[in-house]
mmCIF file of C-alpha atoms in Angstrom:
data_model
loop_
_atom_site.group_PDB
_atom_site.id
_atom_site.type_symbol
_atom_site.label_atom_id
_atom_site.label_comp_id
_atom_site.label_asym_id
_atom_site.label_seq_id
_atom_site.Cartn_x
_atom_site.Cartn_y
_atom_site.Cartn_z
ATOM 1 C CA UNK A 223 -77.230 114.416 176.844
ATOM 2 C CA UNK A 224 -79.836 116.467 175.151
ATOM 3 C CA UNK A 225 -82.790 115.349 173.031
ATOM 4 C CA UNK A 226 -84.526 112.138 172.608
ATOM 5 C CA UNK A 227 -82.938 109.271 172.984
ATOM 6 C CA UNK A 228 -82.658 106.982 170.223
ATOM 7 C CA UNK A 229 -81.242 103.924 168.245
ATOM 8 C CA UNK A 230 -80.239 103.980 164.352
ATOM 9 C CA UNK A 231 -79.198 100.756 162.601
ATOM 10 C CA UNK A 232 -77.341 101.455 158.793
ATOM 11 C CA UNK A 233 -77.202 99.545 156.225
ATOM 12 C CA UNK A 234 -74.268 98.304 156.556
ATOM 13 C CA UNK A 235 -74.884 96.558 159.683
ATOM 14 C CA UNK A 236 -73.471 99.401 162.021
ATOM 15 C CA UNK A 237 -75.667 100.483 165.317
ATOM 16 C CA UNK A 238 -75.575 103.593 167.262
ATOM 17 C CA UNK A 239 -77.327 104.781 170.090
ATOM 18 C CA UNK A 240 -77.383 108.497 171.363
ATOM 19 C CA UNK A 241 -79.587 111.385 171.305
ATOM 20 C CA UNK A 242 -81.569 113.993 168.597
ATOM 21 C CA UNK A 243 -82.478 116.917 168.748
ATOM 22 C CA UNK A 244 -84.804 116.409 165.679
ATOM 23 C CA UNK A 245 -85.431 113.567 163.363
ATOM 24 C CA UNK A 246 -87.450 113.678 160.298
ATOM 25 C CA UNK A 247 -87.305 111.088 157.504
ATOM 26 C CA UNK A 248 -88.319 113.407 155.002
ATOM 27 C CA UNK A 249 -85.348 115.368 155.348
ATOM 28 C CA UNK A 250 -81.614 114.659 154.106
ATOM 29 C CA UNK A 251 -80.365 113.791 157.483
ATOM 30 C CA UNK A 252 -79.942 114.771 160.791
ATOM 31 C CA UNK A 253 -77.559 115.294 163.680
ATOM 32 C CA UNK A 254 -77.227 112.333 166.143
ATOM 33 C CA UNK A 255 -75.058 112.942 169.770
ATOM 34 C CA UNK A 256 -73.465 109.426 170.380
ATOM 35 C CA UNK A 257 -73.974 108.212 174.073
ATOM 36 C CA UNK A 258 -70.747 106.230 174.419
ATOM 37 C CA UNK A 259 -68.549 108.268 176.355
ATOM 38 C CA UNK A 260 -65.666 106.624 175.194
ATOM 39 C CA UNK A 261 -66.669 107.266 171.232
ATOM 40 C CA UNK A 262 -64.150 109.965 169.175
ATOM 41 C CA UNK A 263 -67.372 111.690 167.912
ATOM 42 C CA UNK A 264 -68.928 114.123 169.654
ATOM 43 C CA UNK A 265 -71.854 114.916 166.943
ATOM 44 C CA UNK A 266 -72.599 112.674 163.706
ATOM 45 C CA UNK A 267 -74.145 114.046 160.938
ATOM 46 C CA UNK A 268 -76.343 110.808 159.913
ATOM 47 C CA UNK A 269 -77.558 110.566 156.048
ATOM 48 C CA UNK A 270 -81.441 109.565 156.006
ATOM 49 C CA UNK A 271 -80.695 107.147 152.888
ATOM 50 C CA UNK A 272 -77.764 105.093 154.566
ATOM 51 C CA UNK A 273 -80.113 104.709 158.144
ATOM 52 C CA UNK A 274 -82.113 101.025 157.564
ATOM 53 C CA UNK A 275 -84.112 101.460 160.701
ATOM 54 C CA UNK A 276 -84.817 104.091 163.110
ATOM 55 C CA UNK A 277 -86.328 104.402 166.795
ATOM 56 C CA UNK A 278 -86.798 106.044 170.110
ATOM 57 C CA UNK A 279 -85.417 104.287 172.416
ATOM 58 C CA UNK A 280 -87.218 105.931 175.829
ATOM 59 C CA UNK A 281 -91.020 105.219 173.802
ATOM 60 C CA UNK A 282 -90.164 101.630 174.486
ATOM 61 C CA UNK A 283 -88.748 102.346 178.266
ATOM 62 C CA UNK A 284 -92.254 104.327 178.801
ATOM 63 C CA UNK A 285 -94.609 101.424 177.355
ATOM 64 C CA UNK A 286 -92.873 98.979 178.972
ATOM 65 C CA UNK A 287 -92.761 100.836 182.118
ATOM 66 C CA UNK A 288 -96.354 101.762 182.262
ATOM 67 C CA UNK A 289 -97.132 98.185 181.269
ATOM 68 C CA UNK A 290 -94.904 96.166 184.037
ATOM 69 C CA UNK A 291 -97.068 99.412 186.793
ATOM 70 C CA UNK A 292 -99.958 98.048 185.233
ATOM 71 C CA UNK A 293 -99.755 94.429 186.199
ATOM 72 C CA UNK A 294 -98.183 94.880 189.142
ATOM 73 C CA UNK A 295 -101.550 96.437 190.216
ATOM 74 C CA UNK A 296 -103.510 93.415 188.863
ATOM 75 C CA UNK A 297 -103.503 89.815 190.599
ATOM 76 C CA UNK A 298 -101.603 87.287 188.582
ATOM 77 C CA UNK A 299 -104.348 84.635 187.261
ATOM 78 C CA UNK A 300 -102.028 82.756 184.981
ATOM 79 C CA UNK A 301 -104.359 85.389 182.016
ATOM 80 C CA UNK A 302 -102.076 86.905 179.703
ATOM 81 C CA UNK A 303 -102.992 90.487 178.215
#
């Protein structure tokens, strides 16, 4: 899979997950590569105005990531951060 990895929920309840190349809302749309290998596209063409929300999904893999190294490094005291 190339590009960023990434989630897109439509308006019409629909999710898909998969990768971009490039995404910006600004423009009409953009092309998304669907992850599940067992899907019968191989490349969507996703219109901006029919996407309710967008996001990467490997951002939140990172923060959480960094977080949980974080903690690990600190005693637990019962404190929350």
């Amino acid at each position: 899979m190339q590009g960023r990895k990434v989630e897109v929920a439509f308006v019409d309840g629909e999710i898909l997950q998969g990768s971009v190349l490039g995404y910006n809302p600004k423009d009409s749309g953009f092309f998304l590569f669907p992850s599940d290998p067992k899907s019968n596209n191989h490349r969507v063409f996703v219109v901006n105005s029919a996407v309710k929300n967008f996001r990467y999904l490997e951002d939140q893999l990172a923060q959480k990531t960094r977080r949980d190294d974080y903690q690990s490094l600190v005693p637990d005291t019962g404190a929350s951060f």
